[in-house]
Amino acid sequence: MAQAIDDSVLVRDYISGDEHALEILIRRHNQRITSFIYSKVMDRDIAEDIFQDTFIKVINTLKKGNYSEEGKFLPWVMRIAHNLIIDFFRKNKRMPKFEGSDDFNIFSVIGDEDLNAEGMIIKEQIDTDLELLIDELPEDQKEVLVMRIYRDMSFKEISENTGVSINTALGRMRYALINLRKIIQKHNIVLTDM
Amino acid sequence: MEKIYSEEKNLCRLAKARPETIRFLLDYSRSLKILAYQGFKFEANIN
């Protein structure tokens, strides 16, 4: 039975000059990447453009020998696509739009509290990054933090569920937050786009 | 008791880049040459 060649092998072959390896990589991940882009921009032509720009960046980086994420080809490409989607939304903001006058601002009458598409993408990314950080915490601290933040449980409920006293649960939560801050500082992570 | 069933919608749409786009990328890749000279990298498109 034929076995699919690993992405890392194809990347290496492509860097060594095998152009066919790139074709396999593009065809292999075409649907996943295009669907991801399309799910954000909801326009076939724009999705196509961003897909093309993504792979132009991929090609340039690989040919220049600047690629260093061996074995993580798809997440790397997805990150490039993700950044290009954000660029697309940022550029769109500069398009001419009605701003109202000094006396009247349309947005004081109508308002949308929801995040816009760019905001949603950034929030999604922050949530994902935060989940990875939480995963680094010791198991007992992680458990309390997940129950409190994600399941909105009270410390009384946490104490009943975990079999520890309320004070211990509070202490674990405190250390979880201290440790999260330490991890963030250690890795110089910025969780907002401000 | 009244039961309310929500209609399940498949919001996930699969999309694929067109063959022309893939052909363009492969041609672009073939035409792109990176030349290194004294620590500098130069891009050259040979069409």
CSV table of N, CA and C in Angstrom, one decimal, chain A residues 18-160:
chain,number,residue,atom,x,y,z
A,18,ASP,N,13.3,20.0,-5.8
A,18,ASP,CA,12.3,19.2,-6.4
A,18,ASP,C,11.0,19.9,-6.4
A,19,GLU,N,10.7,20.5,-7.6
A,19,GLU,CA,9.4,21.3,-7.7
A,19,GLU,C,8.2,20.5,-7.6
A,20,HIS,N,8.2,19.2,-7.9
A,20,HIS,CA,7.1,18.4,-7.8
A,20,HIS,C,6.6,18.3,-6.3
A,21,ALA,N,7.5,18.3,-5.4
A,21,ALA,CA,7.2,18.2,-4.0
A,21,ALA,C,6.2,19.4,-3.6
A,22,LEU,N,6.4,20.6,-4.2
A,22,LEU,CA,5.6,21.7,-3.9
A,22,LEU,C,4.1,21.4,-4.4
A,23,GLU,N,4.1,20.8,-5.6
A,23,GLU,CA,2.7,20.5,-6.1
A,23,GLU,C,2.0,19.6,-5.2
A,24,ILE,N,2.7,18.6,-4.7
A,24,ILE,CA,2.0,17.6,-3.8
A,24,ILE,C,1.5,18.4,-2.5
A,25,LEU,N,2.4,19.2,-2.0
A,25,LEU,CA,2.0,20.0,-0.7
A,25,LEU,C,0.8,20.9,-1.0
A,26,ILE,N,0.8,21.6,-2.1
A,26,ILE,CA,-0.3,22.5,-2.4
A,26,ILE,C,-1.6,21.7,-2.6
A,27,ARG,N,-1.5,20.6,-3.3
A,27,ARG,CA,-2.7,19.8,-3.6
A,27,ARG,C,-3.2,19.1,-2.3
A,28,ARG,N,-2.3,18.7,-1.5
A,28,ARG,CA,-2.6,18.0,-0.2
A,28,ARG,C,-3.4,18.9,0.7
A,29,HIS,N,-3.0,20.2,0.8
A,29,HIS,CA,-3.6,21.1,1.8
A,29,HIS,C,-4.5,22.1,1.2
A,30,ASN,N,-4.7,22.0,-0.1
A,30,ASN,CA,-5.5,23.0,-0.8
A,30,ASN,C,-6.9,23.2,-0.2
A,31,GLN,N,-7.6,22.1,0.0
A,31,GLN,CA,-9.0,22.3,0.5
A,31,GLN,C,-9.0,22.8,1.9
A,32,ARG,N,-8.1,22.3,2.8
A,32,ARG,CA,-8.1,22.8,4.2
A,32,ARG,C,-7.8,24.3,4.3
A,33,ILE,N,-6.8,24.7,3.6
A,33,ILE,CA,-6.4,26.1,3.7
A,33,ILE,C,-7.4,27.0,3.0
A,34,THR,N,-7.9,26.6,1.8
A,34,THR,CA,-8.9,27.5,1.1
A,34,THR,C,-10.2,27.6,2.0
A,35,SER,N,-10.6,26.4,2.5
A,35,SER,CA,-11.8,26.4,3.3
A,35,SER,C,-11.7,27.3,4.6
A,36,PHE,N,-10.5,27.3,5.2
A,36,PHE,CA,-10.2,28.1,6.3
A,36,PHE,C,-10.3,29.6,6.0
A,37,ILE,N,-9.7,30.0,4.8
A,37,ILE,CA,-9.7,31.4,4.4
A,37,ILE,C,-11.1,31.8,4.1
A,38,TYR,N,-11.8,30.9,3.3
A,38,TYR,CA,-13.2,31.2,2.9
A,38,TYR,C,-14.1,31.4,4.1
A,39,SER,N,-13.9,30.5,5.1
A,39,SER,CA,-14.8,30.6,6.3
A,39,SER,C,-14.6,32.0,7.0
A,40,LYS,N,-13.5,32.7,6.8
A,40,LYS,CA,-13.3,34.0,7.4
A,40,LYS,C,-13.8,35.1,6.5
A,41,VAL,N,-13.4,35.0,5.2
A,41,VAL,CA,-13.7,36.2,4.3
A,41,VAL,C,-15.1,36.1,3.6
A,42,MET,N,-15.6,34.8,3.5
A,42,MET,CA,-16.9,34.5,2.9
A,42,MET,C,-17.0,35.1,1.4
A,43,ASP,N,-15.9,35.0,0.7
A,43,ASP,CA,-15.9,35.5,-0.7
A,43,ASP,C,-14.9,34.6,-1.5
A,44,ARG,N,-15.4,33.9,-2.5
A,44,ARG,CA,-14.6,33.0,-3.2
A,44,ARG,C,-13.4,33.6,-3.8
A,45,ASP,N,-13.5,34.8,-4.5
A,45,ASP,CA,-12.4,35.4,-5.2
A,45,ASP,C,-11.4,35.9,-4.2
A,46,ILE,N,-11.8,36.5,-3.1
A,46,ILE,CA,-10.9,37.0,-2.1
A,46,ILE,C,-10.1,35.8,-1.4
A,47,ALA,N,-10.9,34.7,-1.2
A,47,ALA,CA,-10.3,33.5,-0.6
A,47,ALA,C,-9.2,33.0,-1.6
A,48,GLU,N,-9.5,33.1,-2.8
A,48,GLU,CA,-8.5,32.6,-3.9
A,48,GLU,C,-7.3,33.5,-3.9
A,49,ASP,N,-7.5,34.8,-3.8
A,49,ASP,CA,-6.3,35.7,-3.7
A,49,ASP,C,-5.5,35.5,-2.5
A,50,ILE,N,-6.1,35.3,-1.4
A,50,ILE,CA,-5.4,35.1,-0.1
A,50,ILE,C,-4.6,33.8,-0.2
A,51,PHE,N,-5.2,32.8,-0.7
A,51,PHE,CA,-4.6,31.5,-0.9
A,51,PHE,C,-3.3,31.6,-1.7
A,52,GLN,N,-3.5,32.4,-2.8
A,52,GLN,CA,-2.3,32.6,-3.7
A,52,GLN,C,-1.2,33.4,-3.0
A,53,ASP,N,-1.6,34.4,-2.3
A,53,ASP,CA,-0.6,35.2,-1.6
A,53,ASP,C,0.1,34.4,-0.5
A,54,THR,N,-0.7,33.6,0.1
A,54,THR,CA,-0.1,32.7,1.2
A,54,THR,C,1.0,31.8,0.6
A,55,PHE,N,0.7,31.2,-0.5
A,55,PHE,CA,1.7,30.3,-1.1
A,55,PHE,C,2.9,31.0,-1.7
A,56,ILE,N,2.7,32.3,-2.1
A,56,ILE,CA,3.8,33.0,-2.6
A,56,ILE,C,4.8,33.3,-1.5
A,57,LYS,N,4.2,33.6,-0.3
A,57,LYS,CA,5.1,33.8,0.9
A,57,LYS,C,5.8,32.5,1.2
A,58,VAL,N,5.0,31.4,1.2
A,58,VAL,CA,5.6,30.1,1.5
A,58,VAL,C,6.8,29.8,0.5
A,59,ILE,N,6.5,30.0,-0.8
A,59,ILE,CA,7.6,29.7,-1.8
A,59,ILE,C,8.8,30.6,-1.5
A,60,ASN,N,8.6,31.9,-1.3
A,60,ASN,CA,9.7,32.8,-1.1
A,60,ASN,C,10.5,32.4,0.2
A,61,THR,N,9.8,32.1,1.2
A,61,THR,CA,10.5,31.7,2.5
A,61,THR,C,11.3,30.4,2.3
A,62,LEU,N,10.7,29.4,1.7
A,62,LEU,CA,11.4,28.1,1.5
A,62,LEU,C,12.6,28.3,0.6
A,63,LYS,N,12.4,29.0,-0.5
A,63,LYS,CA,13.5,29.2,-1.5
A,63,LYS,C,14.7,30.0,-0.9
A,64,LYS,N,14.3,30.9,0.0
A,64,LYS,CA,15.4,31.7,0.7
A,64,LYS,C,16.1,30.9,1.8
A,65,GLY,N,15.5,29.8,2.1
A,65,GLY,CA,16.1,29.0,3.2
A,65,GLY,C,15.8,29.5,4.6
A,66,ASN,N,14.7,30.3,4.7
A,66,ASN,CA,14.4,30.9,6.0
A,66,ASN,C,13.4,30.0,6.8
A,67,TYR,N,13.0,28.9,6.3
A,67,TYR,CA,12.0,28.1,7.0
A,67,TYR,C,12.7,27.2,8.0
A,68,SER,N,12.1,27.3,9.2
A,68,SER,CA,12.8,26.6,10.3
A,68,SER,C,11.9,25.7,11.1
A,69,GLU,N,10.6,25.6,10.7
A,69,GLU,CA,9.7,24.8,11.5
A,69,GLU,C,9.5,23.4,10.9
A,70,GLU,N,10.5,22.7,10.9
A,70,GLU,CA,10.5,21.3,10.4
A,70,GLU,C,9.4,20.5,11.0
A,71,GLY,N,8.6,19.9,10.2
A,71,GLY,CA,7.5,19.0,10.8
A,71,GLY,C,6.2,19.7,11.1
A,72,LYS,N,6.2,21.0,11.0
A,72,LYS,CA,5.0,21.7,11.3
A,72,LYS,C,4.5,22.6,10.1
A,73,PHE,N,4.6,22.0,9.0
A,73,PHE,CA,4.3,22.8,7.7
A,73,PHE,C,2.9,23.4,7.7
A,74,LEU,N,1.9,22.6,7.9
A,74,LEU,CA,0.5,23.1,7.8
A,74,LEU,C,0.2,24.2,8.8
A,75,PRO,N,0.5,24.0,10.1
A,75,PRO,CA,0.2,25.1,11.1
A,75,PRO,C,1.0,26.4,10.6
A,76,TRP,N,2.1,26.2,10.1
A,76,TRP,CA,2.9,27.4,9.6
A,76,TRP,C,2.2,28.1,8.5
A,77,VAL,N,1.7,27.3,7.5
A,77,VAL,CA,1.0,27.9,6.4
A,77,VAL,C,-0.3,28.6,6.8
A,78,MET,N,-1.0,27.9,7.8
A,78,MET,CA,-2.2,28.4,8.3
A,78,MET,C,-2.0,29.8,9.0
A,79,ARG,N,-0.9,29.9,9.7
A,79,ARG,CA,-0.6,31.1,10.4
A,79,ARG,C,-0.3,32.2,9.4
A,80,ILE,N,0.4,31.9,8.3
A,80,ILE,CA,0.6,32.9,7.2
A,80,ILE,C,-0.8,33.4,6.6
A,81,ALA,N,-1.6,32.4,6.4
A,81,ALA,CA,-3.0,32.7,5.8
A,81,ALA,C,-3.8,33.6,6.8
A,82,HIS,N,-3.7,33.2,8.1
A,82,HIS,CA,-4.4,33.9,9.1
A,82,HIS,C,-3.9,35.4,9.1
A,83,ASN,N,-2.6,35.6,9.1
A,83,ASN,CA,-2.1,37.0,9.1
A,83,ASN,C,-2.5,37.8,7.8
A,84,LEU,N,-2.6,37.1,6.7
A,84,LEU,CA,-3.0,37.8,5.5
A,84,LEU,C,-4.5,38.1,5.6
A,85,ILE,N,-5.3,37.3,6.2
A,85,ILE,CA,-6.7,37.6,6.4
A,85,ILE,C,-6.9,38.8,7.3
A,86,ILE,N,-6.0,38.9,8.3
A,86,ILE,CA,-6.1,40.1,9.2
A,86,ILE,C,-5.7,41.3,8.4
A,87,ASP,N,-4.6,41.2,7.5
A,87,ASP,CA,-4.2,42.3,6.7
A,87,ASP,C,-5.4,42.8,5.8
A,88,PHE,N,-6.0,41.8,5.2
A,88,PHE,CA,-7.2,42.1,4.3
A,88,PHE,C,-8.2,42.9,5.0
A,89,PHE,N,-8.6,42.5,6.3
A,89,PHE,CA,-9.6,43.3,7.0
A,89,PHE,C,-9.1,44.6,7.4
A,90,ARG,N,-7.8,44.7,7.7
A,90,ARG,CA,-7.3,46.1,8.1
A,90,ARG,C,-7.3,47.0,6.8
A,91,LYS,N,-6.9,46.5,5.7
A,91,LYS,CA,-6.9,47.3,4.5
A,91,LYS,C,-8.3,47.7,4.2
A,92,ASN,N,-9.3,46.9,4.4
A,92,ASN,CA,-10.7,47.2,4.1
A,92,ASN,C,-11.2,48.3,4.9
A,93,LYS,N,-10.6,48.5,6.1
A,93,LYS,CA,-11.1,49.6,7.0
A,93,LYS,C,-10.8,50.9,6.4
A,94,ARG,N,-9.7,50.9,5.5
A,94,ARG,CA,-9.3,52.2,4.9
A,94,ARG,C,-10.2,52.6,3.7
A,95,MET,N,-11.1,51.7,3.4
A,95,MET,CA,-12.0,52.1,2.3
A,95,MET,C,-12.9,53.3,2.7
A,96,PRO,N,-13.3,54.1,1.7
A,96,PRO,CA,-14.1,55.3,2.0
A,96,PRO,C,-15.4,54.8,2.7
A,97,LYS,N,-15.8,55.5,3.7
A,97,LYS,CA,-17.1,55.1,4.4
A,97,LYS,C,-17.7,56.4,4.9
A,98,PHE,N,-19.0,56.3,5.2
A,98,PHE,CA,-19.8,57.4,5.7
A,98,PHE,C,-19.5,57.6,7.2
A,99,GLU,N,-18.9,58.7,7.6
A,99,GLU,CA,-18.5,58.9,9.0
A,99,GLU,C,-19.5,59.9,9.7
A,100,GLY,N,-20.5,60.5,9.0
A,100,GLY,CA,-21.4,61.4,9.7
A,100,GLY,C,-20.7,62.8,9.8
A,101,SER,N,-21.4,63.8,10.4
A,101,SER,CA,-20.9,65.1,10.5
A,101,SER,C,-20.6,65.4,12.0
A,102,ASP,N,-20.1,66.7,12.3
A,102,ASP,CA,-19.9,67.0,13.6
A,102,ASP,C,-21.1,67.0,14.5
A,103,ASP,N,-22.3,67.3,13.8
A,103,ASP,CA,-23.5,67.3,14.6
A,103,ASP,C,-24.2,66.0,14.7
A,104,PHE,N,-23.9,65.1,13.8
A,104,PHE,CA,-24.6,63.9,13.7
A,104,PHE,C,-23.7,62.7,13.4
A,105,ASN,N,-23.7,61.7,14.3
A,105,ASN,CA,-23.0,60.5,14.0
A,105,ASN,C,-23.9,59.3,14.0
A,106,ILE,N,-23.9,58.7,12.8
A,106,ILE,CA,-24.9,57.6,12.6
A,106,ILE,C,-24.7,56.5,13.7
A,107,PHE,N,-23.4,56.3,14.2
A,107,PHE,CA,-23.2,55.3,15.1
A,107,PHE,C,-23.7,55.6,16.5
A,108,SER,N,-24.1,56.8,16.7
A,108,SER,CA,-24.8,57.1,18.0
A,108,SER,C,-26.2,56.6,18.0
A,109,VAL,N,-26.7,56.4,16.8
A,109,VAL,CA,-28.1,55.9,16.7
A,109,VAL,C,-28.1,54.4,16.5
A,110,ILE,N,-27.3,53.9,15.6
A,110,ILE,CA,-27.2,52.4,15.5
A,110,ILE,C,-25.9,51.9,16.1
A,111,GLY,N,-25.9,50.8,16.7
A,111,GLY,CA,-24.6,50.3,17.2
A,111,GLY,C,-24.6,48.8,17.2
A,112,ASP,N,-23.4,48.3,17.1
A,112,ASP,CA,-23.2,46.9,17.1
A,112,ASP,C,-22.2,46.5,18.1
A,113,GLU,N,-22.6,45.9,19.2
A,113,GLU,CA,-21.7,45.6,20.3
A,113,GLU,C,-20.8,44.4,19.9
A,114,ASP,N,-21.2,43.6,18.9
A,114,ASP,CA,-20.5,42.4,18.6
A,114,ASP,C,-19.1,42.8,18.0
A,115,LEU,N,-18.2,41.9,18.1
A,115,LEU,CA,-16.9,42.1,17.5
A,115,LEU,C,-17.0,42.1,16.0
A,116,ASN,N,-16.2,42.8,15.3
A,116,ASN,CA,-16.2,42.7,13.8
A,116,ASN,C,-15.4,41.5,13.5
A,117,ALA,N,-15.3,41.2,12.1
A,117,ALA,CA,-14.6,40.0,11.7
A,117,ALA,C,-13.2,39.9,12.2
A,118,GLU,N,-12.5,41.1,12.0
A,118,GLU,CA,-11.1,41.1,12.5
A,118,GLU,C,-11.0,40.8,14.0
A,119,GLY,N,-11.9,41.5,14.7
A,119,GLY,CA,-11.9,41.3,16.2
A,119,GLY,C,-12.1,39.9,16.5
A,120,MET,N,-13.0,39.2,15.8
A,120,MET,CA,-13.3,37.8,16.1
A,120,MET,C,-12.1,36.9,15.8
A,121,ILE,N,-11.4,37.2,14.7
A,121,ILE,CA,-10.2,36.4,14.4
A,121,ILE,C,-9.2,36.6,15.5
A,122,ILE,N,-9.0,37.8,15.9
A,122,ILE,CA,-8.0,38.1,16.9
A,122,ILE,C,-8.4,37.4,18.2
A,123,LYS,N,-9.7,37.5,18.6
A,123,LYS,CA,-10.1,36.9,19.8
A,123,LYS,C,-9.9,35.4,19.8
A,124,GLU,N,-10.2,34.8,18.6
A,124,GLU,CA,-10.1,33.4,18.4
A,124,GLU,C,-8.6,33.0,18.7
A,125,GLN,N,-7.7,33.8,18.1
A,125,GLN,CA,-6.3,33.5,18.2
A,125,GLN,C,-5.8,33.6,19.7
A,126,ILE,N,-6.3,34.7,20.4
A,126,ILE,CA,-6.0,34.8,21.8
A,126,ILE,C,-6.5,33.7,22.6
A,127,ASP,N,-7.7,33.3,22.3
A,127,ASP,CA,-8.3,32.1,23.1
A,127,ASP,C,-7.5,30.9,22.9
A,128,THR,N,-7.0,30.6,21.6
A,128,THR,CA,-6.2,29.5,21.3
A,128,THR,C,-4.9,29.5,22.1
A,129,ASP,N,-4.2,30.7,22.0
A,129,ASP,CA,-2.9,30.9,22.7
A,129,ASP,C,-3.1,30.7,24.2
A,130,LEU,N,-4.2,31.2,24.7
A,130,LEU,CA,-4.4,31.1,26.2
A,130,LEU,C,-4.6,29.6,26.6
A,131,GLU,N,-5.3,28.9,25.7
A,131,GLU,CA,-5.5,27.5,26.0
A,131,GLU,C,-4.2,26.7,26.1
A,132,LEU,N,-3.3,27.1,25.2
A,132,LEU,CA,-1.9,26.5,25.2
A,132,LEU,C,-1.2,26.8,26.5
A,133,LEU,N,-1.3,28.1,26.9
A,133,LEU,CA,-0.6,28.5,28.1
A,133,LEU,C,-1.2,27.8,29.3
A,134,ILE,N,-2.5,27.7,29.4
A,134,ILE,CA,-3.2,27.0,30.5
A,134,ILE,C,-2.7,25.5,30.6
A,135,ASP,N,-2.5,25.0,29.4
A,135,ASP,CA,-2.1,23.6,29.3
A,135,ASP,C,-0.7,23.4,30.0
A,136,GLU,N,0.1,24.4,30.1
A,136,GLU,CA,1.4,24.3,30.8
A,136,GLU,C,1.3,24.3,32.3
A,137,LEU,N,0.2,24.6,32.8
A,137,LEU,CA,0.0,24.7,34.3
A,137,LEU,C,0.0,23.3,34.9
A,138,PRO,N,0.4,23.2,36.2
A,138,PRO,CA,0.3,22.0,36.9
A,138,PRO,C,-1.2,21.5,36.9
A,139,GLU,N,-1.4,20.2,36.9
A,139,GLU,CA,-2.8,19.7,36.8
A,139,GLU,C,-3.8,20.2,37.8
A,140,ASP,N,-3.4,20.3,39.1
A,140,ASP,CA,-4.4,20.8,40.1
A,140,ASP,C,-4.8,22.2,39.9
A,141,GLN,N,-3.8,23.0,39.4
A,141,GLN,CA,-4.1,24.5,39.2
A,141,GLN,C,-5.0,24.6,37.9
A,142,LYS,N,-4.6,23.8,36.9
A,142,LYS,CA,-5.3,23.9,35.7
A,142,LYS,C,-6.8,23.5,35.9
A,143,GLU,N,-7.0,22.5,36.7
A,143,GLU,CA,-8.4,22.0,36.9
A,143,GLU,C,-9.3,23.1,37.6
A,144,VAL,N,-8.7,23.8,38.6
A,144,VAL,CA,-9.5,24.8,39.2
A,144,VAL,C,-9.7,26.0,38.3
A,145,LEU,N,-8.7,26.4,37.5
A,145,LEU,CA,-8.8,27.5,36.6
A,145,LEU,C,-9.9,27.2,35.5
A,146,VAL,N,-9.9,26.0,35.0
A,146,VAL,CA,-10.8,25.7,33.9
A,146,VAL,C,-12.3,25.7,34.5
A,147,MET,N,-12.4,25.1,35.7
A,147,MET,CA,-13.8,25.1,36.3
A,147,MET,C,-14.3,26.5,36.6
A,148,ARG,N,-13.4,27.4,37.1
A,148,ARG,CA,-13.8,28.8,37.4
A,148,ARG,C,-14.1,29.6,36.2
A,149,ILE,N,-13.1,29.6,35.2
A,149,ILE,CA,-13.2,30.5,34.1
A,149,ILE,C,-14.1,30.0,33.0
A,150,TYR,N,-13.9,28.7,32.6
A,150,TYR,CA,-14.6,28.2,31.4
A,150,TYR,C,-16.0,27.6,31.8
A,151,ARG,N,-16.1,27.1,33.0
A,151,ARG,CA,-17.4,26.5,33.4
A,151,ARG,C,-18.1,27.4,34.4
A,152,ASP,N,-17.5,28.5,34.7
A,152,ASP,CA,-18.2,29.5,35.6
A,152,ASP,C,-18.7,28.9,36.9
A,153,MET,N,-17.9,28.0,37.5
A,153,MET,CA,-18.3,27.4,38.7
A,153,MET,C,-17.9,28.3,39.9
A,154,SER,N,-18.7,28.2,41.0
A,154,SER,CA,-18.2,29.0,42.2
A,154,SER,C,-17.1,28.2,42.9
A,155,PHE,N,-16.4,28.8,43.8
A,155,PHE,CA,-15.4,28.1,44.5
A,155,PHE,C,-16.0,27.0,45.4
A,156,LYS,N,-17.2,27.2,45.9
A,156,LYS,CA,-17.9,26.2,46.7
A,156,LYS,C,-18.1,24.9,45.8
A,157,GLU,N,-18.6,25.1,44.6
A,157,GLU,CA,-18.8,24.0,43.7
A,157,GLU,C,-17.5,23.3,43.3
A,158,ILE,N,-16.4,24.2,43.1
A,158,ILE,CA,-15.1,23.6,42.7
A,158,ILE,C,-14.6,22.7,43.9
A,159,SER,N,-14.8,23.2,45.1
A,159,SER,CA,-14.3,22.5,46.3
A,159,SER,C,-15.1,21.2,46.4
A,160,GLU,N,-16.4,21.2,46.1
A,160,GLU,CA,-17.1,19.9,46.2
A,160,GLU,C,-16.7,18.9,45.1
